[in-house]
XYZ file of C-alpha atoms in Angstrom:
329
model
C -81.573 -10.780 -62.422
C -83.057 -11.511 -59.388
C -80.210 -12.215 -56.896
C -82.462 -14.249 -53.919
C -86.295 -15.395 -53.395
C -86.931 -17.204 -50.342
C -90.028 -19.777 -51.563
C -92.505 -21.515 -48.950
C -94.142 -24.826 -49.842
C -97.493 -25.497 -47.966
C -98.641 -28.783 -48.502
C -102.494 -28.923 -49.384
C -103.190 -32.003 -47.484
C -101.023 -31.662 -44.312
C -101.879 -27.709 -43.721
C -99.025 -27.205 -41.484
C -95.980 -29.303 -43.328
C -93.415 -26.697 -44.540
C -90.435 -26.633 -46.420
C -88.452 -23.703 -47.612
C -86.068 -23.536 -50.893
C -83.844 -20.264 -52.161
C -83.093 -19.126 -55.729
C -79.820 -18.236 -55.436
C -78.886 -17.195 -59.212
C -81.848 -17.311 -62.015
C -80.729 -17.328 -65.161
C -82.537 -14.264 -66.884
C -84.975 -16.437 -69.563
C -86.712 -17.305 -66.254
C -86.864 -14.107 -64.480
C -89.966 -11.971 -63.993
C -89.679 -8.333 -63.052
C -91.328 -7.026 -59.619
C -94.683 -7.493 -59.325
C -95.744 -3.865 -60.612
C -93.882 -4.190 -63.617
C -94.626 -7.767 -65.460
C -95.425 -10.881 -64.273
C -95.772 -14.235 -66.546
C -98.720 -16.600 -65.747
C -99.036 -20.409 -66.758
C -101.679 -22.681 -66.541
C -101.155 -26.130 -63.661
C -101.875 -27.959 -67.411
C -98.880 -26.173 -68.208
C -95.930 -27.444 -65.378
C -94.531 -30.831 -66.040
C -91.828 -31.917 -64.092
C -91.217 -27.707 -62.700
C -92.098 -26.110 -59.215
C -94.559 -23.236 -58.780
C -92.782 -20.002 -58.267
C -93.775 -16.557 -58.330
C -91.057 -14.342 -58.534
C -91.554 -10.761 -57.202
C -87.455 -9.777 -56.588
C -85.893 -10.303 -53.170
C -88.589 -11.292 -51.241
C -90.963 -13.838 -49.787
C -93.563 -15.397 -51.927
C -95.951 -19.041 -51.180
C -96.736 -21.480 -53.683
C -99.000 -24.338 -52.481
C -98.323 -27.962 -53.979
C -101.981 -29.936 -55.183
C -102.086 -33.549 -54.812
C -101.428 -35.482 -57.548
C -104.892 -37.223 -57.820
C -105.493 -37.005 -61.306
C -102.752 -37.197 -64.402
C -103.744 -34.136 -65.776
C -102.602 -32.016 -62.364
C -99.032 -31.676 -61.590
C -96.985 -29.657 -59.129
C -99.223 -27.201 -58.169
C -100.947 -24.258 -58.108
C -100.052 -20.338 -56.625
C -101.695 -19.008 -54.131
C -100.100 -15.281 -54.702
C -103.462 -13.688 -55.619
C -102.045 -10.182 -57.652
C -104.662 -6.991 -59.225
C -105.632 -8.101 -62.449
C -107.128 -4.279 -62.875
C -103.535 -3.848 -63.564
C -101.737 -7.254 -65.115
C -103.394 -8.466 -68.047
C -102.530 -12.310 -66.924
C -103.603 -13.909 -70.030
C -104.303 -16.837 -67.890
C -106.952 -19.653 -67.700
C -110.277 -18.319 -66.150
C -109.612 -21.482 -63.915
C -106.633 -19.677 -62.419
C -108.672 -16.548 -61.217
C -106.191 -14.225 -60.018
C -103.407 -16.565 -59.553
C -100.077 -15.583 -61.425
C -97.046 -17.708 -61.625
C -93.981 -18.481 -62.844
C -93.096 -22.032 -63.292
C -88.785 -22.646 -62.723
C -87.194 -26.165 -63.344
C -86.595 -27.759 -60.064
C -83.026 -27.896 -60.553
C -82.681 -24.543 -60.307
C -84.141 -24.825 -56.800
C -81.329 -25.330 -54.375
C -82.019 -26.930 -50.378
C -82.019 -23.869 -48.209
C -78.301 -23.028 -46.767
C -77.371 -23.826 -43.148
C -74.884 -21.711 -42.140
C -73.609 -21.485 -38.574
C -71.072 -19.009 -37.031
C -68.985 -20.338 -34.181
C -67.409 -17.097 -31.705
C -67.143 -15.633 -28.674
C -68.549 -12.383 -27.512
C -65.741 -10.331 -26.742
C -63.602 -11.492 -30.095
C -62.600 -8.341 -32.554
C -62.405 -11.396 -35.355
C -65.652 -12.303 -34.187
C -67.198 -9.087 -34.486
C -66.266 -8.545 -38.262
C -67.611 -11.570 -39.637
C -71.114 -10.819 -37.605
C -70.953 -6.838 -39.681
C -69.958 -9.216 -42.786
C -73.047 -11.355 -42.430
C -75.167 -7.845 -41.239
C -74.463 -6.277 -44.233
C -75.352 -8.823 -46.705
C -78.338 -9.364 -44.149
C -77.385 -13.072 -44.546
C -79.515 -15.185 -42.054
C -76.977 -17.742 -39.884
C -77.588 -19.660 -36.621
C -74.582 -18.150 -33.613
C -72.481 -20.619 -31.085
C -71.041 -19.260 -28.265
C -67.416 -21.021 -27.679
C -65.466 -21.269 -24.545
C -61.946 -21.256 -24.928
C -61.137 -22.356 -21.982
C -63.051 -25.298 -22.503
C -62.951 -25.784 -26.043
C -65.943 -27.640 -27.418
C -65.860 -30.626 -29.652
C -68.078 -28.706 -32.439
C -64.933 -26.006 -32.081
C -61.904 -29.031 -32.068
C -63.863 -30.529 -35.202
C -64.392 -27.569 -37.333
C -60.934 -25.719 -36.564
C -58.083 -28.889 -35.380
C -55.482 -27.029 -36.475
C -55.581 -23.363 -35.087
C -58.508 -24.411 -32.482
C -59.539 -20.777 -32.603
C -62.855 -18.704 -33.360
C -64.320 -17.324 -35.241
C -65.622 -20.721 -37.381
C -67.753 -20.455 -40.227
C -69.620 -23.599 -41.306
C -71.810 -23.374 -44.391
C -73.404 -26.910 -45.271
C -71.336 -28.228 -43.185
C -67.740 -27.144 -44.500
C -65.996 -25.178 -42.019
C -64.035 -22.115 -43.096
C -61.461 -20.623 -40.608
C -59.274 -17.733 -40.382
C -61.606 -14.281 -40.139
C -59.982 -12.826 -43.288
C -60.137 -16.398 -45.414
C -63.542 -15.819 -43.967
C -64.674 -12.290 -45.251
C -63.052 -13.063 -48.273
C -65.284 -16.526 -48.491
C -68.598 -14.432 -47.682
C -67.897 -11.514 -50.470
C -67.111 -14.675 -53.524
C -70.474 -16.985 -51.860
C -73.306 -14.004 -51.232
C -72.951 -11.082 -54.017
C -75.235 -8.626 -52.557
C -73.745 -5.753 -50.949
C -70.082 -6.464 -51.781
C -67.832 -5.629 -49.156
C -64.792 -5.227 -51.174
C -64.083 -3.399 -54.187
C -64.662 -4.820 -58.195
C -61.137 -2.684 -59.428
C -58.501 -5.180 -58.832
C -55.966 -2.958 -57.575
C -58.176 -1.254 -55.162
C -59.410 -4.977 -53.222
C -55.759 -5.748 -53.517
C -55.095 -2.672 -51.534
C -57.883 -3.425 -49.204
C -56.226 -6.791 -48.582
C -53.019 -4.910 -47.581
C -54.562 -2.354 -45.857
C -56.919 -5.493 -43.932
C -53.372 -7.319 -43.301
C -51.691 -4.439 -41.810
C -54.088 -3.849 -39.409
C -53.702 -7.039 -37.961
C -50.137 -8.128 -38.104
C -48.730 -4.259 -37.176
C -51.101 -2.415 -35.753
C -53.805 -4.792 -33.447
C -49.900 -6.600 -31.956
C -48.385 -2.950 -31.475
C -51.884 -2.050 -29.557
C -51.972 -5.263 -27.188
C -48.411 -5.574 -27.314
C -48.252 -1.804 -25.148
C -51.448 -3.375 -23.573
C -49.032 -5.863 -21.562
C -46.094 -3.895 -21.268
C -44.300 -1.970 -18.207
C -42.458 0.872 -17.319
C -39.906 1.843 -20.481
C -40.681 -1.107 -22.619
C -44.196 0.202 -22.346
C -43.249 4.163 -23.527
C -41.757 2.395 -26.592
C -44.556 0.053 -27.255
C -46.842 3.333 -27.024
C -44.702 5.082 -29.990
C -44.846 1.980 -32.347
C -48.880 2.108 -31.929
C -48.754 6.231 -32.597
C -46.297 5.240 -35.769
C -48.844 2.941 -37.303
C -51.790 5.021 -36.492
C -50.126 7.669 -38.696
C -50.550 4.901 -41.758
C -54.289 4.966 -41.055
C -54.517 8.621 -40.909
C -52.797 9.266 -44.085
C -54.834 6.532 -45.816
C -58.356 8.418 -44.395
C -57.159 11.632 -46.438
C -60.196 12.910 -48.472
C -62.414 9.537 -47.415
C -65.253 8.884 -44.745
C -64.575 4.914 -44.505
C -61.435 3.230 -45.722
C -63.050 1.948 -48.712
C -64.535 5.420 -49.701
C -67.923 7.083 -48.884
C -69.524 3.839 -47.337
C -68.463 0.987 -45.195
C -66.337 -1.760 -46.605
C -63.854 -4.763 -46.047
C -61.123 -2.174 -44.683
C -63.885 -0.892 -41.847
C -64.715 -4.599 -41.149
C -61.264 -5.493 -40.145
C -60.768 -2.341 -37.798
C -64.331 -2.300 -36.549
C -61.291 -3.619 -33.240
C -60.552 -0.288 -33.292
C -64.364 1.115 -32.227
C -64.797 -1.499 -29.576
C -61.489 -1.948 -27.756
C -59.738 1.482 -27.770
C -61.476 3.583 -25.649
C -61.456 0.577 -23.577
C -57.715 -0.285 -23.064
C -57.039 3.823 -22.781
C -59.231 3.891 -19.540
C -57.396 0.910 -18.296
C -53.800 2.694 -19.325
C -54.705 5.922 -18.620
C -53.479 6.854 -21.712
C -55.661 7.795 -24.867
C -53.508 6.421 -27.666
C -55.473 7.898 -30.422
C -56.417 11.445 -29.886
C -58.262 14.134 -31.805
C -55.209 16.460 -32.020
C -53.128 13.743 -32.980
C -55.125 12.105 -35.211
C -58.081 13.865 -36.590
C -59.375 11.985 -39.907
C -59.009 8.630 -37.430
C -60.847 10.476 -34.403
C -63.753 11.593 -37.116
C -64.095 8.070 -38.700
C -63.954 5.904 -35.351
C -67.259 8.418 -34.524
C -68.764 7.894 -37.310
C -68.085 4.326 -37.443
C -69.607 3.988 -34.022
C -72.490 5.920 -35.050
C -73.230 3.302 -37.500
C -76.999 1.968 -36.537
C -75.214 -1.680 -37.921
C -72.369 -1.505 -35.115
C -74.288 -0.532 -32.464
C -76.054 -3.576 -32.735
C -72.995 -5.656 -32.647
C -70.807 -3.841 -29.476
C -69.937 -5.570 -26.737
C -71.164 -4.560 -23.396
C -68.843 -2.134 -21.605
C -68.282 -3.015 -18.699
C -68.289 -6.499 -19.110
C -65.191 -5.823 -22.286
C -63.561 -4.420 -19.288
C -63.777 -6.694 -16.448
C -62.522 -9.460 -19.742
C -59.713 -6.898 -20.378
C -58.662 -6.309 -16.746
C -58.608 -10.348 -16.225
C -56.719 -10.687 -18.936
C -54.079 -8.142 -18.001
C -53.616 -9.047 -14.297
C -53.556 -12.863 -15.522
C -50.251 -12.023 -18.430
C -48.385 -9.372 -16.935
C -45.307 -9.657 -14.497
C -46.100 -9.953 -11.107
């Protein structure tokens, strides 16, 4: 089954005019294999009430719609020109070389407008963005302000007001786990959690824990002093040891590749390093913690988070604000 073809309509009259539709799920009576395996052709006589596509898998393909001057011509006619040395097409001599397969137009859906409202130095931010990466799902980026919240922001979130947003066709989705968890059920490709129940069940946990115990426990030393901040540092070391025992014979949380686990600690890649130089502490060390030491390098070695760290120095002029502005004076 071919999971997604992105289809571009030329109009033969206007030249330029373009629209753009996706298949999102074909059912497999109208699927054609890639284009060096099989592909069906049909005559324009042929089409009735369909629209031209050719489908070659995941990828981009043109069809080119004919004007409707005469009764006998309908939608269209391909301009995909394929090697008949090796397709026998079976197709009218009219066609040439043109191959096609003809889909009912209700299968064609309006292309998706998705749009991801954040901020730059958000960890919640940066996991929907790997999400979206990994699925290499195309979406259109707003940069918030939170201290001057936007109207787009107030509209789309009223209740928590926070980022990250995600607004597909217009519904917003909120909450960065509701919102990995809305990406994995909408775009198949690539899942990002596991298929076993029990296993994305303890992904979930494993996702939860990391933000209700261990991200507080980190920030929460972050803003402490003097003893309170000694005790703060031995609740993070206590749930780093969770993490470490759950690494045990695994390169990634979810196994030998990057999943929904990673995602929700990718925090733990951009931030640490950063809030030990301002602490002068490292709270995650190689002695200490070896399995988490070897996956936070390979994590960052990842080609797909380079891409998505924030600057350096910029994270820690934020951080330093941030600190100076919420502890004691």
């Amino acid at each position: 089954m071919v999971d997604r073809a992105k289809v571009e309509f030329y109009g033969s009259n206007t030249g330029a005019q373009q629209t753009t539709t996706r298949i999102g799920q074909l059912p497999t009576q109208v699927v054609v294999q890639t284009i060096t395996e099989n592909v069906t052709a049909v005559p324009n006589s042929h089409l009735a009430e369909s629209v031209p596509i050719v489908c070659v898998g995941p990828s981009t393909v043109r069809t080119e719609e004919s004007s409707q001057s005469s009764g006998a011509q309908e939608n269209g006619t391909v301009v995909e020109e394929l090697n008949t040395s090796r397709h026998d097409t079976g197709a009218d001599p009219s066609i040439g070389l043109q191959l096609a397969l003809y889909v009912p137009a209700e299968i064609a859906t309006p292309i998706e407008d998705l749009k991801l409202i954040g901020i730059w130095s958000s960890p919640f931010y940066h996991r929907i963005v790997l999400a979206l990466k990994m699925k290499e799902i195309e979406y259109e980026y707003i940069e918030e302000d939170l201290t001057n919240k936007s109207p787009l922001l107030l509209q789309y979130n009223p209740i928590h007001k926070k980022v990250p947003v995600l607004v597909h066709n217009g519904k917003p989705i909120c909450e960065s786990l509701v919102i990995l968890q809305y990406i994995e059920d909408t775009w198949k490709q690539n899942p990002i959690l596991p298929s076993d129940p029990h296993e994305k069940a303890m992904a979930l946990f494993w996702a939860k824990f990391g933000d209700d115990k261990l991200l507080s426990s980190v920030f929460g030393f972050f803003m402490k002093q003097g003893k309170e901040k000694e005790e703060a540092r031995n609740v993070v070391g206590e749930n780093l040891k969770f993490l470490e025992e759950e690494l045990k014979e695994k390169n990634f949380f979810g196994g030998e590749e990057i999943g929904f686990v990673d995602l929700c600690l990718v925090w733990i890649v951009c931030y640490l390093s950063v809030l030990d130089e301002l602490n002068g502490i490292k709270m995650c060390d190689e002695e200490t913690f070896p399995l988490l030491s070897a996956w936070m390098d390979r994590f960052s070695s990842s080609p797909i988070i380079k891409e998505i760290m924030p600057p350096r120095e910029k994270l820690v002029r934020k951080l330093q604000k941030m600190q100076a502005a919420l502890l004691p004076k």
